[in-house]
PDB file of C-alpha atoms and ligand atoms in Angstrom:
ATOM      1  CA  MET A   1     -21.366   8.142  12.437  1.00  0.00           C
ATOM      2  CA  SER A   2     -24.786   9.794  12.141  1.00  0.00           C
ATOM      3  CA  GLN A   3     -27.724   7.448  12.160  1.00  0.00           C
ATOM      4  CA  LYS A   4     -30.562   7.637   9.657  1.00  0.00           C
ATOM      5  CA  PRO A   5     -33.716   8.878  11.443  1.00  0.00           C
ATOM      6  CA  PRO A   6     -36.506   6.286  11.541  1.00  0.00           C
ATOM      7  CA  PRO A   7     -39.250   6.778   8.912  1.00  0.00           C
ATOM      8  CA  LYS A   8     -42.034   9.032  10.130  1.00  0.00           C
ATOM      9  CA  GLN A   9     -44.988   7.005  11.414  1.00  0.00           C
ATOM     10  CA  PHE A  10     -48.289   8.602  10.522  1.00  0.00           C
ATOM     11  CA  VAL A  11     -51.257   8.235  12.801  1.00  0.00           C
ATOM     12  CA  LYS A  12     -54.305   7.457  10.675  1.00  0.00           C
ATOM     13  CA  THR A  13     -57.293   9.118  12.282  1.00  0.00           C
ATOM     14  CA  PRO A  14     -60.661   7.528  11.590  1.00  0.00           C
ATOM     15  CA  ILE A  15     -63.625   9.608  10.440  1.00  0.00           C
ATOM     16  CA  ASN A  16     -66.157   9.216  13.250  1.00  0.00           C
ATOM     17  CA  GLY A  17     -69.717   8.263  12.475  1.00  0.00           C
ATOM     18  CA  THR A  18     -69.032   5.996   9.521  1.00  0.00           C
ATOM     19  CA  LYS A  19     -68.064   2.357   9.009  1.00  0.00           C
ATOM     20  CA  PHE A  20     -66.225   2.819   5.687  1.00  0.00           C
ATOM     21  CA  VAL A  21     -64.361   5.626   3.974  1.00  0.00           C
ATOM     22  CA  LEU A  22     -64.222   5.401   0.193  1.00  0.00           C
ATOM     23  CA  LEU A  23     -62.050   7.792  -1.864  1.00  0.00           C
ATOM     24  CA  VAL A  24     -63.313   8.615  -5.349  1.00  0.00           C
ATOM     25  CA  SER A  25     -60.311   9.823  -7.224  1.00  0.00           C
ATOM     26  CA  SER A  26     -59.416  10.673 -10.825  1.00  0.00           C
ATOM     27  CA  ALA A  27     -55.871  11.918 -11.183  1.00  0.00           C
ATOM     28  CA  LYS A  28     -57.033  14.133 -14.061  1.00  0.00           C
ATOM     29  CA  GLY A  29     -59.699  16.866 -13.930  1.00  0.00           C
ATOM     30  CA  GLY A  30     -62.826  16.928 -16.071  1.00  0.00           C
ATOM     31  CA  VAL A  31     -63.214  13.191 -16.481  1.00  0.00           C
ATOM     32  CA  GLY A  32     -66.517  13.130 -14.584  1.00  0.00           C
ATOM     33  CA  LYS A  33     -65.252  12.185 -11.118  1.00  0.00           C
ATOM     34  CA  SER A  34     -67.721  14.351  -9.168  1.00  0.00           C
ATOM     35  CA  THR A  35     -70.626  13.292 -11.377  1.00  0.00           C
ATOM     36  CA  VAL A  36     -69.722   9.628 -10.825  1.00  0.00           C
ATOM     37  CA  ALA A  37     -69.138  10.177  -7.073  1.00  0.00           C
ATOM     38  CA  VAL A  38     -72.641  11.601  -6.431  1.00  0.00           C
ATOM     39  CA  ASN A  39     -74.404   9.098  -8.658  1.00  0.00           C
ATOM     40  CA  LEU A  40     -72.503   6.273  -6.981  1.00  0.00           C
ATOM     41  CA  ALA A  41     -73.588   7.703  -3.619  1.00  0.00           C
ATOM     42  CA  PHE A  42     -77.277   7.300  -4.522  1.00  0.00           C
ATOM     43  CA  ALA A  43     -76.643   3.927  -6.233  1.00  0.00           C
ATOM     44  CA  LEU A  44     -75.165   2.732  -2.896  1.00  0.00           C
ATOM     45  CA  GLN A  45     -78.065   4.330  -1.005  1.00  0.00           C
ATOM     46  CA  ASN A  46     -80.441   2.375  -3.277  1.00  0.00           C
ATOM     47  CA  LEU A  47     -78.689  -0.761  -1.948  1.00  0.00           C
ATOM     48  CA  ASP A  48     -79.851   0.221   1.555  1.00  0.00           C
ATOM     49  CA  LEU A  49     -76.616   1.816   2.721  1.00  0.00           C
ATOM     50  CA  LYS A  50     -76.498   5.083   4.652  1.00  0.00           C
ATOM     51  CA  ILE A  51     -74.249   7.462   2.800  1.00  0.00           C
ATOM     52  CA  GLY A  52     -72.262  10.654   3.411  1.00  0.00           C
ATOM     53  CA  ILE A  53     -70.423  12.673   0.796  1.00  0.00           C
ATOM     54  CA  LEU A  54     -67.420  14.799   1.649  1.00  0.00           C
ATOM     55  CA  ASP A  55     -66.357  17.073  -1.173  1.00  0.00           C
ATOM     56  CA  ALA A  56     -62.614  17.332  -0.566  1.00  0.00           C
ATOM     57  CA  ASP A  57     -61.945  19.622  -3.520  1.00  0.00           C
ATOM     58  CA  VAL A  58     -61.126  22.730  -1.570  1.00  0.00           C
ATOM     59  CA  TYR A  59     -60.194  24.778  -4.671  1.00  0.00           C
ATOM     60  CA  GLY A  60     -63.141  23.706  -6.848  1.00  0.00           C
ATOM     61  CA  PRO A  61     -66.015  22.328  -4.791  1.00  0.00           C
ATOM     62  CA  SER A  62     -68.855  20.922  -6.905  1.00  0.00           C
ATOM     63  CA  LEU A  63     -71.221  19.359  -4.336  1.00  0.00           C
ATOM     64  CA  PRO A  64     -73.278  22.544  -3.742  1.00  0.00           C
ATOM     65  CA  LYS A  65     -74.111  22.638  -7.459  1.00  0.00           C
ATOM     66  CA  LEU A  66     -74.538  18.888  -7.968  1.00  0.00           C
ATOM     67  CA  LEU A  67     -77.079  18.667  -5.115  1.00  0.00           C
ATOM     68  CA  ASN A  68     -78.358  22.250  -5.264  1.00  0.00           C
ATOM     69  CA  LEU A  69     -77.388  22.904  -1.650  1.00  0.00           C
ATOM     70  CA  ASN A  70     -76.680  26.456  -0.584  1.00  0.00           C
ATOM     71  CA  GLU A  71     -77.109  26.541   3.200  1.00  0.00           C
ATOM     72  CA  LYS A  72     -74.355  26.995   5.763  1.00  0.00           C
ATOM     73  CA  PRO A  73     -73.739  24.066   8.109  1.00  0.00           C
ATOM     74  CA  LYS A  74     -74.615  24.807  11.734  1.00  0.00           C
ATOM     75  CA  SER A  75     -72.520  24.251  14.804  1.00  0.00           C
ATOM     76  CA  GLU A  76     -73.926  23.927  18.305  1.00  0.00           C
ATOM     77  CA  ASP A  77     -70.674  24.247  20.228  1.00  0.00           C
ATOM     78  CA  GLY A  78     -68.799  26.484  17.795  1.00  0.00           C
ATOM     79  CA  LYS A  79     -66.299  23.657  17.156  1.00  0.00           C
ATOM     80  CA  ALA A  80     -67.929  20.813  15.278  1.00  0.00           C
ATOM     81  CA  MET A  81     -70.255  21.250  12.257  1.00  0.00           C
ATOM     82  CA  VAL A  82     -73.433  19.363  11.539  1.00  0.00           C
ATOM     83  CA  PRO A  83     -73.357  18.121   7.935  1.00  0.00           C
ATOM     84  CA  LEU A  84     -76.152  19.235   5.606  1.00  0.00           C
ATOM     85  CA  GLU A  85     -78.592  16.577   4.461  1.00  0.00           C
ATOM     86  CA  LYS A  86     -80.068  16.094   0.972  1.00  0.00           C
ATOM     87  CA  TYR A  87     -82.228  13.198  -0.180  1.00  0.00           C
ATOM     88  CA  GLY A  88     -81.085  11.300   2.956  1.00  0.00           C
ATOM     89  CA  VAL A  89     -77.379  11.757   2.251  1.00  0.00           C
ATOM     90  CA  GLN A  90     -75.210  13.742   4.708  1.00  0.00           C
ATOM     91  CA  CYS A  91     -72.991  16.266   2.919  1.00  0.00           C
ATOM     92  CA  MET A  92     -70.014  18.511   3.633  1.00  0.00           C
ATOM     93  CA  SER A  93     -68.115  20.781   1.244  1.00  0.00           C
ATOM     94  CA  MET A  94     -65.886  23.792   1.434  1.00  0.00           C
ATOM     95  CA  GLY A  95     -68.439  25.272  -0.960  1.00  0.00           C
ATOM     96  CA  PHE A  96     -70.958  25.474   1.915  1.00  0.00           C
ATOM     97  CA  LEU A  97     -68.587  27.679   3.869  1.00  0.00           C
ATOM     98  CA  VAL A  98     -67.404  30.163   1.264  1.00  0.00           C
ATOM     99  CA  ASP A  99     -69.258  32.142  -1.392  1.00  0.00           C
ATOM    100  CA  GLU A 100     -69.504  30.355  -4.791  1.00  0.00           C
ATOM    101  CA  GLN A 101     -67.627  33.165  -6.553  1.00  0.00           C
ATOM    102  CA  THR A 102     -64.793  33.403  -4.044  1.00  0.00           C
ATOM    103  CA  PRO A 103     -61.560  31.822  -5.264  1.00  0.00           C
ATOM    104  CA  MET A 104     -59.648  29.826  -2.633  1.00  0.00           C
ATOM    105  CA  ILE A 105     -56.173  31.289  -2.761  1.00  0.00           C
ATOM    106  CA  TRP A 106     -54.590  28.936  -0.247  1.00  0.00           C
ATOM    107  CA  ARG A 107     -51.200  27.372   0.245  1.00  0.00           C
ATOM    108  CA  GLY A 108     -50.759  23.659   1.051  1.00  0.00           C
ATOM    109  CA  PRO A 109     -50.815  23.907   4.895  1.00  0.00           C
ATOM    110  CA  MET A 110     -54.190  25.657   4.791  1.00  0.00           C
ATOM    111  CA  VAL A 111     -55.602  22.960   2.547  1.00  0.00           C
ATOM    112  CA  ILE A 112     -54.306  20.271   4.902  1.00  0.00           C
ATOM    113  CA  SER A 113     -55.901  22.073   7.825  1.00  0.00           C
ATOM    114  CA  ALA A 114     -59.224  22.330   5.954  1.00  0.00           C
ATOM    115  CA  ILE A 115     -59.133  18.582   5.210  1.00  0.00           C
ATOM    116  CA  LYS A 116     -58.461  17.838   8.879  1.00  0.00           C
ATOM    117  CA  THR A 117     -61.402  20.024   9.916  1.00  0.00           C
ATOM    118  CA  MET A 118     -63.748  18.332   7.423  1.00  0.00           C
ATOM    119  CA  THR A 119     -62.687  14.836   8.512  1.00  0.00           C
ATOM    120  CA  GLN A 120     -62.416  15.423  12.268  1.00  0.00           C
ATOM    121  CA  LYS A 121     -64.786  18.287  13.088  1.00  0.00           C
ATOM    122  CA  VAL A 122     -67.927  17.223  11.223  1.00  0.00           C
ATOM    123  CA  LEU A 123     -70.616  15.348  13.131  1.00  0.00           C
ATOM    124  CA  TRP A 124     -71.201  12.533  10.637  1.00  0.00           C
ATOM    125  CA  LYS A 125     -73.836  10.299  12.129  1.00  0.00           C
ATOM    126  CA  ASP A 126     -74.673   6.652  11.652  1.00  0.00           C
ATOM    127  CA  ARG A 127     -73.197   6.305   8.131  1.00  0.00           C
ATOM    128  CA  ASP A 128     -72.251   3.024   6.415  1.00  0.00           C
ATOM    129  CA  VAL A 129     -70.075   4.730   3.820  1.00  0.00           C
ATOM    130  CA  ILE A 130     -68.607   8.196   3.423  1.00  0.00           C
ATOM    131  CA  ILE A 131     -67.629   8.927  -0.144  1.00  0.00           C
ATOM    132  CA  ILE A 132     -64.777  11.406  -0.474  1.00  0.00           C
ATOM    133  CA  ASP A 133     -64.839  13.299  -3.741  1.00  0.00           C
ATOM    134  CA  MET A 134     -61.137  13.980  -4.184  1.00  0.00           C
ATOM    135  CA  PRO A 135     -59.632  16.839  -6.184  1.00  0.00           C
ATOM    136  CA  PRO A 136     -57.694  15.800  -9.319  1.00  0.00           C
ATOM    137  CA  GLY A 137     -54.001  15.102  -9.122  1.00  0.00           C
ATOM    138  CA  THR A 138     -51.608  13.700  -6.572  1.00  0.00           C
ATOM    139  CA  GLY A 139     -51.131  16.698  -4.274  1.00  0.00           C
ATOM    140  CA  ASP A 140     -51.552  17.745  -0.653  1.00  0.00           C
ATOM    141  CA  THR A 141     -55.129  16.511  -0.298  1.00  0.00           C
ATOM    142  CA  GLN A 142     -54.293  13.032  -1.652  1.00  0.00           C
ATOM    143  CA  LEU A 143     -51.254  12.769   0.601  1.00  0.00           C
ATOM    144  CA  THR A 144     -53.206  13.949   3.654  1.00  0.00           C
ATOM    145  CA  PHE A 145     -55.877  11.296   3.098  1.00  0.00           C
ATOM    146  CA  ALA A 146     -53.355   8.585   2.316  1.00  0.00           C
ATOM    147  CA  GLN A 147     -51.181   9.261   5.345  1.00  0.00           C
ATOM    148  CA  GLU A 148     -53.390  10.771   8.015  1.00  0.00           C
ATOM    149  CA  VAL A 149     -56.950   9.531   7.536  1.00  0.00           C
ATOM    150  CA  LYS A 150     -58.104   5.929   7.960  1.00  0.00           C
ATOM    151  CA  VAL A 151     -59.286   5.108   4.441  1.00  0.00           C
ATOM    152  CA  ASP A 152     -60.855   1.752   3.569  1.00  0.00           C
ATOM    153  CA  GLY A 153     -60.561   1.882  -0.187  1.00  0.00           C
ATOM    154  CA  ALA A 154     -60.251   4.036  -3.296  1.00  0.00           C
ATOM    155  CA  ILE A 155     -61.744   3.891  -6.766  1.00  0.00           C
ATOM    156  CA  ILE A 156     -60.293   5.693  -9.765  1.00  0.00           C
ATOM    157  CA  ILE A 157     -62.380   7.269 -12.506  1.00  0.00           C
ATOM    158  CA  SER A 158     -60.986   7.933 -15.973  1.00  0.00           C
ATOM    159  CA  THR A 159     -61.969   8.415 -19.543  1.00  0.00           C
ATOM    160  CA  PRO A 160     -60.354   5.918 -21.954  1.00  0.00           C
ATOM    161  CA  GLN A 161     -58.113   8.625 -23.484  1.00  0.00           C
ATOM    162  CA  ASP A 162     -54.338   8.155 -23.352  1.00  0.00           C
ATOM    163  CA  LEU A 163     -53.889  11.662 -21.942  1.00  0.00           C
ATOM    164  CA  ALA A 164     -56.106  10.826 -18.933  1.00  0.00           C
ATOM    165  CA  LEU A 165     -54.639   7.339 -18.515  1.00  0.00           C
ATOM    166  CA  LEU A 166     -51.112   8.670 -18.000  1.00  0.00           C
ATOM    167  CA  ASP A 167     -52.369  10.491 -14.883  1.00  0.00           C
ATOM    168  CA  VAL A 168     -54.322   7.417 -13.784  1.00  0.00           C
ATOM    169  CA  LYS A 169     -51.112   5.386 -13.781  1.00  0.00           C
ATOM    170  CA  ARG A 170     -49.511   7.999 -11.521  1.00  0.00           C
ATOM    171  CA  GLY A 171     -52.582   7.904  -9.274  1.00  0.00           C
ATOM    172  CA  ILE A 172     -52.466   4.111  -8.979  1.00  0.00           C
ATOM    173  CA  GLN A 173     -48.803   4.193  -8.035  1.00  0.00           C
ATOM    174  CA  MET A 174     -49.418   6.874  -5.414  1.00  0.00           C
ATOM    175  CA  PHE A 175     -52.145   4.788  -3.710  1.00  0.00           C
ATOM    176  CA  ASP A 176     -50.013   1.649  -3.935  1.00  0.00           C
ATOM    177  CA  LYS A 177     -47.034   3.424  -2.440  1.00  0.00           C
ATOM    178  CA  THR A 178     -49.059   4.889   0.441  1.00  0.00           C
ATOM    179  CA  GLY A 179     -50.879   1.647   1.157  1.00  0.00           C
ATOM    180  CA  VAL A 180     -54.390   2.709   0.137  1.00  0.00           C
ATOM    181  CA  LYS A 181     -56.325  -0.257  -1.248  1.00  0.00           C
ATOM    182  CA  ILE A 182     -57.603   0.385  -4.775  1.00  0.00           C
ATOM    183  CA  LEU A 183     -61.003  -1.315  -5.142  1.00  0.00           C
ATOM    184  CA  GLY A 184     -61.108  -0.741  -8.876  1.00  0.00           C
ATOM    185  CA  LEU A 185     -61.212   1.503 -11.925  1.00  0.00           C
ATOM    186  CA  ILE A 186     -64.285   2.952 -13.704  1.00  0.00           C
ATOM    187  CA  ASP A 187     -64.343   3.952 -17.368  1.00  0.00           C
ATOM    188  CA  ASN A 188     -66.477   7.114 -17.676  1.00  0.00           C
ATOM    189  CA  MET A 189     -67.534   8.681 -21.032  1.00  0.00           C
ATOM    190  CA  SER A 190     -66.727   5.277 -22.451  1.00  0.00           C
ATOM    191  CA  TYR A 191     -69.037   5.593 -25.460  1.00  0.00           C
ATOM    192  CA  PHE A 192     -71.944   7.585 -26.829  1.00  0.00           C
ATOM    193  CA  LYS A 193     -74.945   5.672 -28.123  1.00  0.00           C
ATOM    194  CA  GLY A 194     -76.411   7.430 -31.142  1.00  0.00           C
ATOM    195  CA  ASP A 195     -80.031   7.397 -32.346  1.00  0.00           C
ATOM    196  CA  ASP A 196     -78.877   4.703 -34.789  1.00  0.00           C
ATOM    197  CA  GLY A 197     -78.165   2.432 -31.780  1.00  0.00           C
ATOM    198  CA  LYS A 198     -74.420   2.384 -32.532  1.00  0.00           C
ATOM    199  CA  GLU A 199     -71.866   2.983 -29.788  1.00  0.00           C
ATOM    200  CA  TYR A 200     -69.343   5.662 -30.694  1.00  0.00           C
ATOM    201  CA  LYS A 201     -66.078   5.443 -28.732  1.00  0.00           C
ATOM    202  CA  ILE A 202     -65.233   9.104 -28.697  1.00  0.00           C
ATOM    203  CA  PHE A 203     -62.298   8.958 -26.273  1.00  0.00           C
ATOM    204  CA  GLY A 204     -60.823   5.656 -27.467  1.00  0.00           C
ATOM    205  CA  ASP A 205     -61.494   2.022 -26.705  1.00  0.00           C
ATOM    206  CA  SER A 206     -60.789  -0.135 -23.642  1.00  0.00           C
ATOM    207  CA  GLY A 207     -57.999   2.080 -22.277  1.00  0.00           C
ATOM    208  CA  VAL A 208     -59.173   1.948 -18.660  1.00  0.00           C
ATOM    209  CA  GLU A 209     -59.712  -1.825 -18.795  1.00  0.00           C
ATOM    210  CA  LYS A 210     -56.191  -2.317 -20.166  1.00  0.00           C
ATOM    211  CA  THR A 211     -54.745  -0.072 -17.464  1.00  0.00           C
ATOM    212  CA  ALA A 212     -56.571  -2.040 -14.769  1.00  0.00           C
ATOM    213  CA  LYS A 213     -55.146  -5.268 -16.157  1.00  0.00           C
ATOM    214  CA  GLU A 214     -51.631  -3.797 -16.430  1.00  0.00           C
ATOM    215  CA  PHE A 215     -51.652  -2.826 -12.725  1.00  0.00           C
ATOM    216  CA  ASN A 216     -53.561  -5.907 -11.572  1.00  0.00           C
ATOM    217  CA  LYS A 217     -56.591  -3.925 -10.388  1.00  0.00           C
ATOM    218  CA  GLU A 218     -60.266  -4.740 -10.736  1.00  0.00           C
ATOM    219  CA  PHE A 219     -62.196  -3.148 -13.602  1.00  0.00           C
ATOM    220  CA  LEU A 220     -65.566  -2.005 -12.233  1.00  0.00           C
ATOM    221  CA  GLY A 221     -67.429  -1.014 -15.380  1.00  0.00           C
ATOM    222  CA  HIS A 222     -68.145   1.321 -18.312  1.00  0.00           C
ATOM    223  CA  LEU A 223     -70.382   4.417 -18.142  1.00  0.00           C
ATOM    224  CA  PRO A 224     -71.544   6.118 -21.351  1.00  0.00           C
ATOM    225  CA  ILE A 225     -71.686   9.803 -22.189  1.00  0.00           C
ATOM    226  CA  HIS A 226     -75.367  10.475 -21.607  1.00  0.00           C
ATOM    227  CA  GLN A 227     -77.223  13.741 -21.710  1.00  0.00           C
ATOM    228  CA  ASP A 228     -79.504  12.695 -18.815  1.00  0.00           C
ATOM    229  CA  LEU A 229     -76.486  12.247 -16.592  1.00  0.00           C
ATOM    230  CA  ARG A 230     -75.369  15.792 -17.377  1.00  0.00           C
ATOM    231  CA  SER A 231     -78.811  17.421 -17.177  1.00  0.00           C
ATOM    232  CA  SER A 232     -79.786  15.735 -13.896  1.00  0.00           C
ATOM    233  CA  ALA A 233     -76.475  16.882 -12.404  1.00  0.00           C
ATOM    234  CA  ASP A 234     -77.171  20.440 -13.570  1.00  0.00           C
ATOM    235  CA  LYS A 235     -80.634  20.294 -11.936  1.00  0.00           C
ATOM    236  CA  GLY A 236     -79.137  19.187  -8.611  1.00  0.00           C
ATOM    237  CA  ASP A 237     -80.901  15.830  -8.605  1.00  0.00           C
ATOM    238  CA  PRO A 238     -78.508  13.060  -9.703  1.00  0.00           C
ATOM    239  CA  LEU A 239     -79.872  10.470 -12.139  1.00  0.00           C
ATOM    240  CA  THR A 240     -79.466   7.492  -9.799  1.00  0.00           C
ATOM    241  CA  HIS A 241     -81.731   9.360  -7.315  1.00  0.00           C
ATOM    242  CA  SER A 242     -84.237  10.958  -9.729  1.00  0.00           C
ATOM    243  CA  ASP A 243     -84.533   7.929 -12.019  1.00  0.00           C
ATOM    244  CA  PRO A 244     -83.060   4.751 -10.467  1.00  0.00           C
ATOM    245  CA  ASN A 245     -84.450   2.601 -13.309  1.00  0.00           C
ATOM    246  CA  HIS A 246     -82.741   4.600 -16.073  1.00  0.00           C
ATOM    247  CA  GLU A 247     -80.422   2.464 -18.203  1.00  0.00           C
ATOM    248  CA  VAL A 248     -77.423   4.457 -16.931  1.00  0.00           C
ATOM    249  CA  SER A 249     -78.591   4.176 -13.294  1.00  0.00           C
ATOM    250  CA  LYS A 250     -78.593   0.394 -13.791  1.00  0.00           C
ATOM    251  CA  LEU A 251     -74.940   0.568 -14.825  1.00  0.00           C
ATOM    252  CA  PHE A 252     -74.216   2.498 -11.630  1.00  0.00           C
ATOM    253  CA  LYS A 253     -76.120  -0.179  -9.700  1.00  0.00           C
ATOM    254  CA  ASN A 254     -73.866  -2.922 -11.078  1.00  0.00           C
ATOM    255  CA  ILE A 255     -70.776  -0.937 -10.067  1.00  0.00           C
ATOM    256  CA  ALA A 256     -72.246  -0.136  -6.626  1.00  0.00           C
ATOM    257  CA  GLU A 257     -72.914  -3.846  -6.046  1.00  0.00           C
ATOM    258  CA  LYS A 258     -69.281  -4.694  -6.835  1.00  0.00           C
ATOM    259  CA  ILE A 259     -68.052  -1.955  -4.498  1.00  0.00           C
ATOM    260  CA  LYS A 260     -70.412  -3.101  -1.743  1.00  0.00           C
ATOM    261  CA  GLN A 261     -69.139  -6.656  -2.076  1.00  0.00           C
ATOM    262  CA  SER A 262     -65.521  -5.639  -1.985  1.00  0.00           C
ATOM    263  CA  PHE A 263     -65.675  -4.017   1.401  1.00  0.00           C
ATOM    264  CA  LEU A 264     -68.816  -4.962   3.305  1.00  0.00           C
TER     265      LEU A 264
HETATM  266  P1  ADP B   1     -64.488  16.137 -12.617  1.00  0.00           P
HETATM  267  O1  ADP B   1     -65.045  15.973 -11.237  1.00  0.00           O
HETATM  268  O2  ADP B   1     -63.642  14.961 -13.023  1.00  0.00           O
HETATM  269  O3  ADP B   1     -63.771  17.415 -12.852  1.00  0.00           O
HETATM  270  P2  ADP B   1     -67.245  16.506 -13.500  1.00  0.00           P
HETATM  271  O4  ADP B   1     -67.983  15.438 -12.763  1.00  0.00           O
HETATM  272  O5  ADP B   1     -67.352  17.908 -12.994  1.00  0.00           O
HETATM  273  O6  ADP B   1     -65.687  16.107 -13.656  1.00  0.00           O
HETATM  274  O7  ADP B   1     -67.708  16.401 -15.013  1.00  0.00           O
HETATM  275  C1  ADP B   1     -67.242  17.280 -16.007  1.00  0.00           C
HETATM  276  C2  ADP B   1     -68.407  17.586 -16.950  1.00  0.00           C
HETATM  277  O8  ADP B   1     -68.752  16.435 -17.682  1.00  0.00           O
HETATM  278  C3  ADP B   1     -69.679  18.040 -16.241  1.00  0.00           C
HETATM  279  O9  ADP B   1     -70.311  18.999 -17.061  1.00  0.00           O
HETATM  280  C4  ADP B   1     -70.532  16.776 -16.167  1.00  0.00           C
HETATM  281  O10 ADP B   1     -71.932  17.044 -16.117  1.00  0.00           O
HETATM  282  C5  ADP B   1     -70.121  16.071 -17.454  1.00  0.00           C
HETATM  283  N1  ADP B   1     -70.152  14.605 -17.371  1.00  0.00           N
HETATM  284  C6  ADP B   1     -69.397  13.811 -16.616  1.00  0.00           C
HETATM  285  N2  ADP B   1     -69.610  12.524 -16.867  1.00  0.00           N
HETATM  286  C7  ADP B   1     -70.543  12.479 -17.844  1.00  0.00           C
HETATM  287  C8  ADP B   1     -71.189  11.439 -18.580  1.00  0.00           C
HETATM  288  N3  ADP B   1     -70.902  10.161 -18.368  1.00  0.00           N
HETATM  289  N4  ADP B   1     -72.119  11.803 -19.520  1.00  0.00           N
HETATM  290  C9  ADP B   1     -72.409  13.096 -19.755  1.00  0.00           C
HETATM  291  N5  ADP B   1     -71.818  14.117 -19.122  1.00  0.00           N
HETATM  292  C10 ADP B   1     -70.881  13.815 -18.184  1.00  0.00           C
END
């Protein structure tokens, strides 16, 4: 009788040069994950943590634009790359290596290899936290991080819309199945505050909070739709860095404090 082969044991390689690895994930695209990831990076930096950001979206990197970074990383030995640095944050993105206009027409194994290079062949130095800005979905990149990289926690960003929440539920289940600890959920584009002072819930009400409750996860906070968040991102100087006392930066600060507590 043939015996069932034992389940494959994955070796989880740590990212050198950092104490913690935090995945910022969204399941669905366009919900503001990259915007939240960079603003969270500076909110955590404002709490005296040394931060790195790894943009793991190989097909659609956004870090070069969000931080207005266009240099190529250098390598002294031709093997390992020195991350770029902006406002004290160390950064790596596939967007630093290829031209902005060039589409990445890659199959899964090439993406996996790029992720391994960016996690193993980058000389991150003296970081408390590296924030990984994940691509949307539950594909090769997510699986590579879940199975082959030592990850300390993940947060999930969503808008409160049913359409986005369906994907969030899939994302939660993927992390639960692969043993990645979910630190909590963030509700982005939660409301828009008009000149009349009223809060307009454009994408629905409390959907992310309810989903967190349903799956027994922590709810980390609401973030509004705010023009300053968008315009600062377009300028390459995230709001939590350019204006840490802005009302929205304060909301990021509250979330950053919760994240800091949950794994430091
Ligand atoms: P994702 O990484 O999920 O694809 P992005 O961070 O690129 O999403 O955000 C999509 C668009 O929405 C961008 O133009 C960004 O500036 C804008 N955006 C994201 N969150 C907010 C917000 N809370 N308020 C205003 N604009 C936002």
